[in-house]
Tab-separated table of C-alpha atoms and ligand atoms in Angstrom:
chain	number	residue	atom	x	y	z
D	1	MET	CA	-48.491	91.066	-151.153
D	2	SER	CA	-48.308	94.175	-149.114
D	3	GLU	CA	-48.454	97.506	-150.913
D	4	GLU	CA	-46.313	100.423	-149.835
D	5	SER	CA	-48.477	102.211	-147.292
D	6	GLY	CA	-48.196	104.890	-144.630
D	7	PHE	CA	-48.341	102.046	-142.142
D	8	ASP	CA	-44.989	100.603	-143.233
D	9	ARG	CA	-43.001	102.629	-140.739
D	10	PHE	CA	-44.460	100.695	-137.785
D	11	GLY	CA	-42.739	97.474	-138.809
D	12	LEU	CA	-46.013	95.557	-138.763
D	13	HIS	CA	-46.108	91.925	-139.868
D	14	PRO	CA	-46.654	91.585	-143.663
D	15	ASP	CA	-49.947	89.753	-143.017
D	16	VAL	CA	-51.182	92.795	-141.093
D	17	LEU	CA	-50.102	95.118	-143.911
D	18	ASP	CA	-52.022	92.937	-146.336
D	19	GLY	CA	-55.082	93.203	-144.097
D	20	LEU	CA	-54.707	96.998	-144.088
D	21	ALA	CA	-54.447	97.075	-147.870
D	22	ALA	CA	-57.563	94.898	-148.143
D	23	MET	CA	-59.441	97.292	-145.847
D	24	GLY	CA	-58.251	100.253	-147.930
D	25	PHE	CA	-56.490	101.988	-145.026
D	26	LYS	CA	-53.621	103.875	-146.632
D	27	LYS	CA	-52.500	106.408	-144.061
D	28	PRO	CA	-52.597	106.127	-140.276
D	29	SER	CA	-54.972	108.518	-138.551
D	30	PRO	CA	-53.467	110.752	-135.805
D	31	VAL	CA	-54.486	108.414	-132.974
D	32	GLN	CA	-53.025	105.479	-134.885
D	33	GLU	CA	-49.809	107.403	-135.534
D	34	GLN	CA	-49.378	108.035	-131.836
D	35	ALA	CA	-50.789	104.905	-130.253
D	36	ILE	CA	-49.511	102.095	-132.489
D	37	PRO	CA	-45.764	102.523	-131.737
D	38	LEU	CA	-46.465	102.730	-127.993
D	39	VAL	CA	-48.615	99.606	-127.995
D	40	LEU	CA	-46.069	97.745	-130.116
D	41	GLU	CA	-43.425	98.715	-127.565
D	42	GLY	CA	-45.495	96.933	-124.937
D	43	LYS	CA	-46.509	100.005	-122.956
D	44	ASP	CA	-49.772	100.440	-121.107
D	45	LEU	CA	-51.694	103.268	-122.699
D	46	ILE	CA	-54.418	105.721	-121.852
D	47	ALA	CA	-55.819	107.387	-124.957
D	48	CYS	CA	-58.338	110.169	-125.174
D	49	ALA	CA	-59.983	109.710	-128.549
D	50	GLN	CA	-63.554	109.656	-129.677
D	51	THR	CA	-65.206	107.396	-132.206
D	52	GLY	CA	-64.521	108.386	-135.778
D	53	THR	CA	-60.830	109.008	-135.122
D	54	GLY	CA	-59.796	105.466	-136.082
D	55	LYS	CA	-59.217	104.457	-132.456
D	56	THR	CA	-60.397	100.875	-133.018
D	57	ALA	CA	-57.625	100.091	-135.486
D	58	ALA	CA	-55.213	101.922	-133.155
D	59	PHE	CA	-55.523	99.022	-130.726
D	60	VAL	CA	-56.587	96.211	-133.078
D	61	LEU	CA	-53.556	96.508	-135.389
D	62	PRO	CA	-50.824	96.169	-132.747
D	63	LEU	CA	-52.813	93.440	-130.986
D	64	ILE	CA	-53.002	91.350	-134.150
D	65	ASP	CA	-49.342	92.030	-134.756
D	66	HIS	CA	-48.455	90.834	-131.236
D	67	LEU	CA	-50.687	87.772	-131.414
D	68	ILE	CA	-49.301	86.556	-134.752
D	69	SER	CA	-45.980	85.851	-133.091
D	70	HIS	CA	-47.464	83.966	-130.108
D	71	GLU	CA	-47.783	80.227	-130.380
D	72	LYS	CA	-50.375	79.972	-127.640
D	73	ARG	CA	-53.014	82.497	-128.419
D	74	HIS	CA	-56.114	80.993	-126.886
D	75	LEU	CA	-58.014	83.726	-124.951
D	76	SER	CA	-54.934	85.883	-124.878
D	77	ALA	CA	-56.595	89.247	-125.552
D	78	LEU	CA	-59.784	90.772	-124.197
D	79	ILE	CA	-61.481	93.947	-125.420
D	80	LEU	CA	-64.257	95.317	-123.222
D	81	THR	CA	-66.704	97.671	-124.904
D	82	PRO	CA	-70.027	99.168	-123.816
D	83	THR	CA	-72.558	97.960	-126.390
D	84	ARG	CA	-73.234	94.929	-128.528
D	85	GLU	CA	-73.172	97.071	-131.664
D	86	LEU	CA	-69.657	98.193	-130.793
D	87	ALA	CA	-68.638	94.630	-129.947
D	88	LEU	CA	-69.831	93.503	-133.364
D	89	GLN	CA	-68.137	96.383	-135.127
D	90	ILE	CA	-64.819	95.804	-133.408
D	91	ASP	CA	-65.077	92.117	-134.185
D	92	GLN	CA	-65.724	92.942	-137.842
D	93	GLN	CA	-62.715	95.240	-137.920
D	94	ILE	CA	-60.584	92.476	-136.410
D	95	GLU	CA	-61.907	90.076	-139.017
D	96	GLY	CA	-61.007	92.482	-141.832
D	97	LEU	CA	-57.587	93.473	-140.539
D	98	SER	CA	-56.628	89.893	-139.635
D	99	TYR	CA	-57.941	88.423	-142.874
D	100	TYR	CA	-54.455	87.259	-143.828
D	101	SER	CA	-53.431	86.319	-140.273
D	102	PRO	CA	-54.206	83.153	-138.320
D	103	ILE	CA	-56.092	85.106	-135.640
D	104	SER	CA	-59.596	84.307	-134.463
D	105	SER	CA	-61.986	86.474	-132.495
D	106	ILE	CA	-65.471	86.246	-130.988
D	107	PRO	CA	-67.938	88.921	-129.993
D	108	ILE	CA	-69.703	88.320	-126.676
D	109	TYR	CA	-72.756	90.443	-125.970
D	110	GLY	CA	-76.081	90.254	-124.170
D	111	GLY	CA	-79.618	89.795	-125.421
D	112	GLY	CA	-80.583	87.104	-127.853
D	113	ASP	CA	-81.978	83.737	-126.935
D	114	GLY	CA	-80.672	80.646	-125.171
D	115	ALA	CA	-79.115	79.434	-128.414
D	116	LEU	CA	-76.941	82.551	-128.595
D	117	TRP	CA	-75.918	82.051	-124.960
D	118	ASP	CA	-74.925	78.445	-125.673
D	119	GLN	CA	-73.057	79.424	-128.829
D	120	GLN	CA	-71.095	82.180	-127.064
D	121	HIS	CA	-70.396	79.967	-124.048
D	122	LYS	CA	-69.090	77.187	-126.273
D	123	ALA	CA	-66.954	79.642	-128.237
D	124	LEU	CA	-65.399	80.925	-125.020
D	125	ARG	CA	-64.608	77.424	-123.775
D	126	GLN	CA	-63.261	76.155	-127.077
D	127	GLY	CA	-61.475	79.366	-127.562
D	128	ALA	CA	-60.836	82.247	-129.804
D	129	ASP	CA	-57.649	84.283	-129.565
D	130	LEU	CA	-59.342	87.609	-129.097
D	131	VAL	CA	-62.562	88.168	-127.176
D	132	VAL	CA	-64.584	91.344	-127.736
D	133	ALA	CA	-67.179	91.595	-124.991
D	134	THR	CA	-69.666	93.759	-123.183
D	135	PRO	CA	-68.814	93.576	-119.463
D	136	GLY	CA	-72.186	92.394	-118.118
D	137	ARG	CA	-72.468	89.430	-120.442
D	138	LEU	CA	-68.837	88.439	-120.081
D	139	TRP	CA	-69.118	88.478	-116.318
D	140	SER	CA	-72.204	86.200	-116.508
D	141	PHE	CA	-70.033	83.685	-118.372
D	142	MET	CA	-67.010	84.112	-116.122
D	143	ALA	CA	-69.187	83.567	-113.067
D	144	THR	CA	-70.001	80.037	-114.350
D	145	GLY	CA	-66.322	79.211	-113.828
D	146	ASN	CA	-66.209	77.077	-116.987
D	147	PHE	CA	-63.232	78.842	-118.475
D	148	ASN	CA	-60.586	81.259	-117.383
D	149	PHE	CA	-58.358	83.957	-118.761
D	150	ASP	CA	-55.171	82.584	-117.201
D	151	SER	CA	-53.229	83.039	-120.438
D	152	LEU	CA	-54.468	86.578	-121.087
D	153	ARG	CA	-51.753	89.079	-122.035
D	154	TYR	CA	-53.692	92.038	-123.410
D	155	LEU	CA	-56.669	93.922	-122.047
D	156	VAL	CA	-58.368	96.841	-123.804
D	157	LEU	CA	-61.069	99.033	-122.306
D	158	ASP	CA	-62.812	100.710	-125.200
D	159	GLU	CA	-65.061	103.749	-124.618
D	160	ALA	CA	-64.294	103.547	-120.923
D	161	ASP	CA	-66.325	106.662	-120.085
D	162	ARG	CA	-69.381	105.165	-121.708
D	163	MET	CA	-68.931	101.885	-119.869
D	164	LEU	CA	-68.937	103.762	-116.574
D	165	ASP	CA	-71.974	105.812	-117.635
D	166	MET	CA	-73.759	102.556	-118.331
D	167	GLY	CA	-73.015	101.260	-114.843
D	168	PHE	CA	-70.396	98.659	-115.825
D	169	LEU	CA	-67.764	99.661	-113.270
D	170	GLU	CA	-68.539	96.774	-110.913
D	171	ASP	CA	-68.525	94.179	-113.709
D	172	ILE	CA	-65.269	95.619	-115.076
D	173	MET	CA	-63.586	95.428	-111.683
D	174	ARG	CA	-64.795	91.846	-111.118
D	175	ILE	CA	-63.512	90.811	-114.527
D	176	VAL	CA	-60.156	92.568	-114.090
D	177	ALA	CA	-59.700	90.934	-110.675
D	178	ARG	CA	-59.697	87.546	-112.420
D	179	LEU	CA	-57.141	88.479	-115.089
D	180	PRO	CA	-53.399	87.892	-114.816
D	181	LYS	CA	-51.623	90.953	-113.415
D	182	ASP	CA	-48.791	90.547	-115.866
D	183	ARG	CA	-50.471	91.957	-118.946
D	184	GLN	CA	-50.539	95.005	-121.205
D	185	THR	CA	-53.579	97.215	-120.626
D	186	LEU	CA	-54.923	99.893	-122.955
D	187	MET	CA	-57.712	102.270	-122.161
D	188	PHE	CA	-59.564	104.389	-124.712
D	189	SER	CA	-62.059	107.025	-123.692
D	190	ALA	CA	-63.720	109.963	-125.439
D	191	THR	CA	-63.451	112.027	-122.259
D	192	MET	CA	-61.116	111.953	-119.279
D	193	PRO	CA	-63.111	112.922	-116.196
D	194	ASP	CA	-61.646	112.134	-112.761
D	195	ARG	CA	-63.418	108.801	-112.428
D	196	ILE	CA	-61.742	107.615	-115.646
D	197	ARG	CA	-58.341	108.709	-114.351
D	198	GLN	CA	-59.046	106.857	-111.123
D	199	LEU	CA	-60.003	103.710	-113.015
D	200	ALA	CA	-56.845	104.076	-115.103
D	201	GLY	CA	-54.809	104.497	-111.924
D	202	SER	CA	-56.186	101.247	-110.551
D	203	ILE	CA	-55.692	99.013	-113.590
D	204	LEU	CA	-52.930	100.497	-115.762
D	205	ARG	CA	-49.204	100.431	-114.998
D	206	ASP	CA	-47.265	103.603	-115.687
D	207	PRO	CA	-49.267	104.283	-118.838
D	208	ALA	CA	-48.157	106.353	-121.805
D	209	GLN	CA	-50.726	108.964	-122.748
D	210	VAL	CA	-52.191	109.971	-126.064
D	211	SER	CA	-54.776	112.671	-126.501
D	212	ILE	CA	-56.594	113.366	-129.727
D	213	ALA	CA	-59.145	116.136	-130.263
D	214	VAL	CA	-60.413	116.180	-126.705
D	215	SER	CA	-64.008	115.283	-127.270
D	216	ARG	CA	-64.512	117.767	-130.038
D	217	PRO	CA	-66.443	116.975	-133.188
D	218	ALA	CA	-64.404	116.614	-136.337
D	219	ASP	CA	-63.824	119.935	-138.123
D	220	LYS	CA	-65.282	118.493	-141.292
D	221	ILE	CA	-68.775	118.471	-139.776
D	222	GLU	CA	-70.896	121.490	-140.595
D	223	GLN	CA	-72.959	122.043	-137.460
D	224	MET	CA	-76.251	123.833	-138.038
D	225	ALA	CA	-78.659	124.833	-135.290
D	226	PHE	CA	-82.256	125.971	-135.568
D	227	LYS	CA	-84.484	127.584	-133.005
D	228	VAL	CA	-87.713	125.590	-133.310
D	229	MET	CA	-90.748	125.251	-131.061
D	230	ASP	CA	-91.778	121.619	-130.514
D	231	PRO	CA	-95.061	121.699	-132.474
D	232	HIS	CA	-93.163	123.024	-135.507
D	233	LYS	CA	-90.340	120.469	-135.465
D	234	LEU	CA	-91.966	117.959	-137.776
D	235	GLN	CA	-92.709	120.539	-140.420
D	236	VAL	CA	-89.180	121.915	-140.214
D	237	LEU	CA	-87.703	118.412	-140.300
D	238	THR	CA	-89.534	117.354	-143.447
D	239	ALA	CA	-88.566	120.630	-145.128
D	240	LEU	CA	-84.890	120.118	-144.199
D	241	LEU	CA	-84.900	116.531	-145.451
D	242	ALA	CA	-86.313	117.713	-148.761
D	243	GLU	CA	-83.981	120.688	-149.021
D	244	PHE	CA	-80.613	119.144	-148.172
D	245	PRO	CA	-79.658	116.195	-150.357
D	246	PHE	CA	-78.345	113.160	-148.459
D	247	ARG	CA	-77.808	109.471	-148.974
D	248	SER	CA	-77.901	108.305	-145.371
D	249	ALA	CA	-79.290	110.202	-142.419
D	250	LEU	CA	-79.692	109.536	-138.712
D	251	ILE	CA	-82.352	111.310	-136.693
D	252	PHE	CA	-81.994	111.272	-132.914
D	253	CYS	CA	-84.868	111.660	-130.463
D	254	SER	CA	-84.748	111.786	-126.693
D	255	SER	CA	-86.947	108.752	-125.960
D	256	LYS	CA	-87.964	105.542	-127.668
D	257	ASP	CA	-91.625	106.606	-127.604
D	258	LYS	CA	-90.702	109.707	-129.552
D	259	VAL	CA	-88.635	107.572	-131.920
D	260	LYS	CA	-91.588	105.270	-132.593
D	261	GLN	CA	-93.932	108.208	-133.098
D	262	LEU	CA	-91.590	110.105	-135.413
D	263	HIS	CA	-90.897	106.947	-137.403
D	264	GLN	CA	-94.619	106.505	-138.089
D	265	THR	CA	-95.229	110.165	-138.826
D	266	LEU	CA	-92.311	110.361	-141.251
D	267	ARG	CA	-93.441	107.196	-142.933
D	268	LYS	CA	-96.888	108.709	-143.482
D	269	ALA	CA	-95.141	111.800	-144.877
D	270	GLY	CA	-93.407	109.558	-147.423
D	271	VAL	CA	-89.943	109.498	-145.814
D	272	MET	CA	-88.610	105.947	-145.946
D	273	ASN	CA	-87.239	105.240	-142.484
D	274	GLU	CA	-87.030	102.719	-139.663
D	275	ALA	CA	-86.939	103.075	-135.888
D	276	PHE	CA	-83.895	101.898	-133.907
D	277	HIS	CA	-84.227	101.622	-130.121
D	278	SER	CA	-83.626	99.351	-127.193
D	279	ASP	CA	-86.946	97.474	-127.583
D	280	LEU	CA	-85.651	95.827	-130.760
D	281	ASP	CA	-83.974	92.479	-130.344
D	282	GLN	CA	-80.475	91.919	-131.608
D	283	SER	CA	-81.421	90.312	-134.890
D	284	ALA	CA	-83.862	93.142	-135.716
D	285	ARG	CA	-81.105	95.675	-134.980
D	286	GLU	CA	-78.667	93.837	-137.171
D	287	THR	CA	-81.156	93.592	-140.035
D	288	LEU	CA	-81.777	97.346	-139.868
D	289	MET	CA	-78.086	98.082	-139.656
D	290	ARG	CA	-77.342	95.905	-142.682
D	291	ALA	CA	-80.037	97.649	-144.743
D	292	PHE	CA	-78.735	101.047	-143.622
D	293	LYS	CA	-75.120	100.193	-144.378
D	294	ALA	CA	-76.044	98.833	-147.790
D	295	GLY	CA	-77.876	102.063	-148.607
D	296	ARG	CA	-81.274	100.340	-148.900
D	297	LEU	CA	-82.612	102.322	-145.964
D	298	PRO	CA	-81.922	106.071	-146.212
D	299	VAL	CA	-83.074	107.184	-142.764
D	300	LEU	CA	-82.784	105.664	-139.295
D	301	VAL	CA	-84.627	107.298	-136.413
D	302	GLY	CA	-83.178	106.320	-133.065
D	303	THR	CA	-82.342	107.017	-129.469
D	304	ASP	CA	-78.769	107.337	-128.234
D	305	VAL	CA	-78.495	103.549	-128.579
D	306	LEU	CA	-77.657	104.519	-132.156
D	307	SER	CA	-75.052	107.115	-131.313
D	308	ARG	CA	-72.358	104.723	-130.146
D	309	GLY	CA	-72.842	101.529	-131.962
D	310	ILE	CA	-72.802	102.342	-135.602
D	311	ASP	CA	-69.902	102.075	-137.944
D	312	VAL	CA	-71.118	103.383	-141.255
D	313	ASP	CA	-68.828	105.661	-143.184
D	314	ASN	CA	-71.163	107.322	-145.607
D	315	ILE	CA	-73.644	109.023	-143.288
D	316	ASP	CA	-73.911	112.558	-144.537
D	317	LEU	CA	-76.542	113.946	-142.228
D	318	VAL	CA	-77.252	113.703	-138.509
D	319	ILE	CA	-80.328	115.457	-137.153
D	320	ASN	CA	-80.946	116.053	-133.472
D	321	TYR	CA	-84.721	116.261	-133.292
D	322	ASP	CA	-84.144	116.876	-129.595
D	323	VAL	CA	-81.074	118.349	-127.941
D	324	PRO	CA	-79.381	115.576	-125.955
D	325	PRO	CA	-79.228	116.151	-122.176
D	326	ASP	CA	-75.536	115.300	-122.032
D	327	PRO	CA	-73.198	117.403	-124.240
D	328	GLU	CA	-71.016	114.320	-124.749
D	329	ASP	CA	-73.948	112.641	-126.444
D	330	TYR	CA	-74.121	115.540	-128.889
D	331	VAL	CA	-70.511	114.896	-129.843
D	332	HIS	CA	-71.151	111.190	-130.202
D	333	ARG	CA	-74.297	111.697	-132.235
D	334	ILE	CA	-72.804	114.106	-134.725
D	335	GLY	CA	-69.595	112.047	-134.787
D	336	ARG	CA	-71.590	109.482	-136.783
D	337	THR	CA	-71.093	111.754	-139.760
D	338	GLY	CA	-67.835	113.262	-141.074
D	339	ARG	CA	-66.082	109.932	-140.548
D	340	ALA	CA	-62.975	108.677	-142.256
D	341	GLU	CA	-62.052	112.025	-143.824
D	342	ARG	CA	-65.495	112.608	-145.301
D	343	ASN	CA	-67.572	115.748	-144.897
D	344	GLY	CA	-70.776	115.694	-142.944
D	345	ARG	CA	-73.536	117.908	-141.690
D	346	SER	CA	-75.457	117.990	-138.456
D	347	MET	CA	-78.665	119.859	-137.689
D	348	THR	CA	-80.006	120.425	-134.213
D	349	MET	CA	-83.455	121.671	-133.314
D	350	VAL	CA	-83.322	123.730	-130.178
D	351	ASN	CA	-86.433	124.794	-128.292
D	352	PRO	CA	-86.443	127.456	-125.569
D	353	MET	CA	-86.183	124.823	-122.837
D	354	ASP	CA	-83.003	123.517	-124.471
D	355	LEU	CA	-81.036	126.776	-124.491
D	356	ARG	CA	-79.140	125.905	-121.342
D	357	ARG	CA	-78.198	122.495	-122.754
D	358	TRP	CA	-77.167	124.131	-125.998
D	359	LYS	CA	-74.869	126.474	-124.136
D	360	ARG	CA	-73.167	123.493	-122.459
D	361	ILE	CA	-72.712	121.891	-125.865
D	362	GLU	CA	-71.083	125.064	-127.170
D	363	GLU	CA	-68.760	125.014	-124.178
D	364	LEU	CA	-67.793	121.416	-124.883
D	365	VAL	CA	-67.176	121.908	-128.586
D	366	GLY	CA	-65.226	125.042	-127.734
D	367	ARG	CA	-66.987	127.597	-129.874
D	368	SER	CA	-70.310	129.263	-130.371
D	369	LEU	CA	-72.480	127.598	-132.969
D	370	PRO	CA	-74.449	130.189	-134.926
D	371	TRP	CA	-78.173	129.871	-135.453
D	372	THR	CA	-79.467	129.215	-138.928
D	373	GLU	CA	-82.618	131.225	-139.516
D	374	ARG	CA	-85.644	129.246	-140.721
D	375	PRO	CA	-89.168	130.277	-141.509
D	376	LEU	CA	-92.039	128.453	-139.802
D	377	CYS	CA	-90.129	127.614	-136.647
D	378	GLY	CA	-92.778	129.143	-134.411
D	379	TRP	CA	-90.097	130.891	-132.408
D	380	THR	CA	-90.787	134.430	-131.290
D	381	GLU	CA	-88.077	136.459	-129.641
D	382	SER	CA	-89.834	136.835	-126.319
D	383	PRO	CA	-87.504	137.843	-123.462
D	384	ALA	CA	-87.473	134.227	-122.300
D	385	ASN	CA	-86.523	132.937	-125.736
D	386	SER	CA	-83.989	135.578	-126.641
D	387	ALA	CA	-81.302	134.914	-124.079
D	388	GLY	CA	-78.835	134.177	-126.871
D	389	SER	CA	-77.517	130.748	-126.222
D	390	GLY	CA	-78.279	131.505	-122.624
D	391	GLU	CA	-80.657	130.614	-119.929
D	392	ASN	CA	-84.227	130.532	-118.936
D	393	ARG	CA	-83.853	133.802	-117.103
D	394	GLY	CA	-84.995	133.950	-113.536
D	395	GLY	CA	-85.645	130.210	-113.502
D	396	ARG	CA	-89.270	130.751	-114.481
D	397	PRO	CA	-90.802	127.938	-116.529
D	398	HIS	CA	-91.157	128.737	-120.188
D	399	ARG	CA	-94.607	128.819	-121.649
D	400	LYS	CA	-95.687	125.544	-123.089
D	401	PRO	CA	-95.526	125.663	-126.875
D	402	GLY	CA	-98.866	126.648	-128.243
D	403	TYR	CA	-99.995	128.024	-124.888
D	404	ARG	CA	-102.241	131.037	-125.113
D	405	PRO	CA	-102.931	132.892	-121.898
D	406	ASN	CA	-106.588	133.124	-121.119
D	407	ARG	CA	-107.251	136.840	-121.084
D	408	THR	CA	-110.818	136.605	-119.871
D	409	LYS	CA	-110.943	137.601	-116.253
D	410	LYS	CA	-113.045	135.407	-114.043
L	1	AMP	P1	-63.295	104.317	-135.303
L	1	AMP	O1	-62.915	105.654	-134.735
L	1	AMP	O2	-62.395	103.243	-134.854
L	1	AMP	O3	-64.749	104.036	-135.031
L	1	AMP	O4	-63.107	104.377	-136.891
L	1	AMP	C1	-63.862	105.219	-137.727
L	1	AMP	C2	-63.901	104.730	-139.154
L	1	AMP	O5	-62.667	105.035	-139.802
L	1	AMP	C3	-64.101	103.232	-139.300
L	1	AMP	O6	-65.098	103.020	-140.261
L	1	AMP	C4	-62.782	102.699	-139.796
L	1	AMP	O7	-62.987	101.612	-140.682
L	1	AMP	C5	-62.183	103.895	-140.538
L	1	AMP	N1	-60.716	103.964	-140.437
L	1	AMP	C6	-59.970	103.729	-139.339
L	1	AMP	N2	-58.660	103.922	-139.609
L	1	AMP	C7	-58.578	104.307	-140.897
L	1	AMP	C8	-57.499	104.671	-141.761
L	1	AMP	N3	-56.242	104.696	-141.322
L	1	AMP	N4	-57.806	104.998	-143.041
L	1	AMP	C9	-59.081	104.992	-143.467
L	1	AMP	N5	-60.144	104.670	-142.711
L	1	AMP	C10	-59.905	104.340	-141.447
């Protein structure tokens, strides 16, 4: 029984409306509002929307709706996505939204052991209706020639910019070359640089366009920034964690070595946390993610591996222990909070070397982000440090934190 919902106007199949009710989605998000009618109409689509906007359901809902009416559904839709975490999340969303529909899906992603390979290979040959795959792994299977996508009708490229950043262009093009030309293609990307437009030009046909909040963080996220010298970061971090109440927090570091170190140090300081990075195998990642989602693990410390592949709604705090080199990553990191109409808070620790990066972030988010003053940050307003959100003037290297010039003349 489908309840009256804001989704009624799309004319979706009652089974899909029941799935929506079961998932608790009452009102379409802006990207859903715009994209769903276009996809239902059968148009190719290029959509600029970041994670957290509800973009997954924007393509999953009309796909399920289309597939319900097909008799032959075997391998008829393919969703390409950059990471295994995203593949799993999309697959879970399909499972939820198609709970009342006769639609099957499989996630295909790399890593794991030979048993996982065999299981995924078998699933592809025997067939699910919808395949959600990372490009590298899918291509490894397609190269075996044991199955084909001859009956494919729908192709989705999810987080296209990220897939290109991760070097998947060649795999994507090889996969697309083996798909039927007569299909509907949808492309979702958080940003629309030229290379994405070129990719769109080569694989989409006369696409409709939808653009949502061009790579800007949701307004509901309170973005705080602190000027902190590296040796003071830990002290400031533990004080912030104690001061600002949270249920679930993510802490991002620039490298997995830093993640491992911070994880241990926080643990010794009594902060219950786990480290999430690319050295962990898939089952370890899933175990951590389950504990985090269930609220049994309050803090995850991770690299940017975490920033894309996590679909948890109740994260209230994201901390950038380091400023990410790429401003887009900042948006993705803090986009883990403030999801699904909830409020969130992000905190970024900026050292003098990061001022230039911080300025680029401000440019991307489209406004200046004021500093929050903190004691014990170790930051003195030396000319090099005081360039507002500016530069390392004159290109001179900043002093190393803790460096004291030796005043004794030789
Ligand atoms: P996404 O941008 O696809 O990663 O979605 C962000 C989060 O919003 C996911 O946890 C979805 O389950 C949730 N979500 C998507 N659409 C809706 C909706 N219409 N109402 C409530 N929650 C939604």
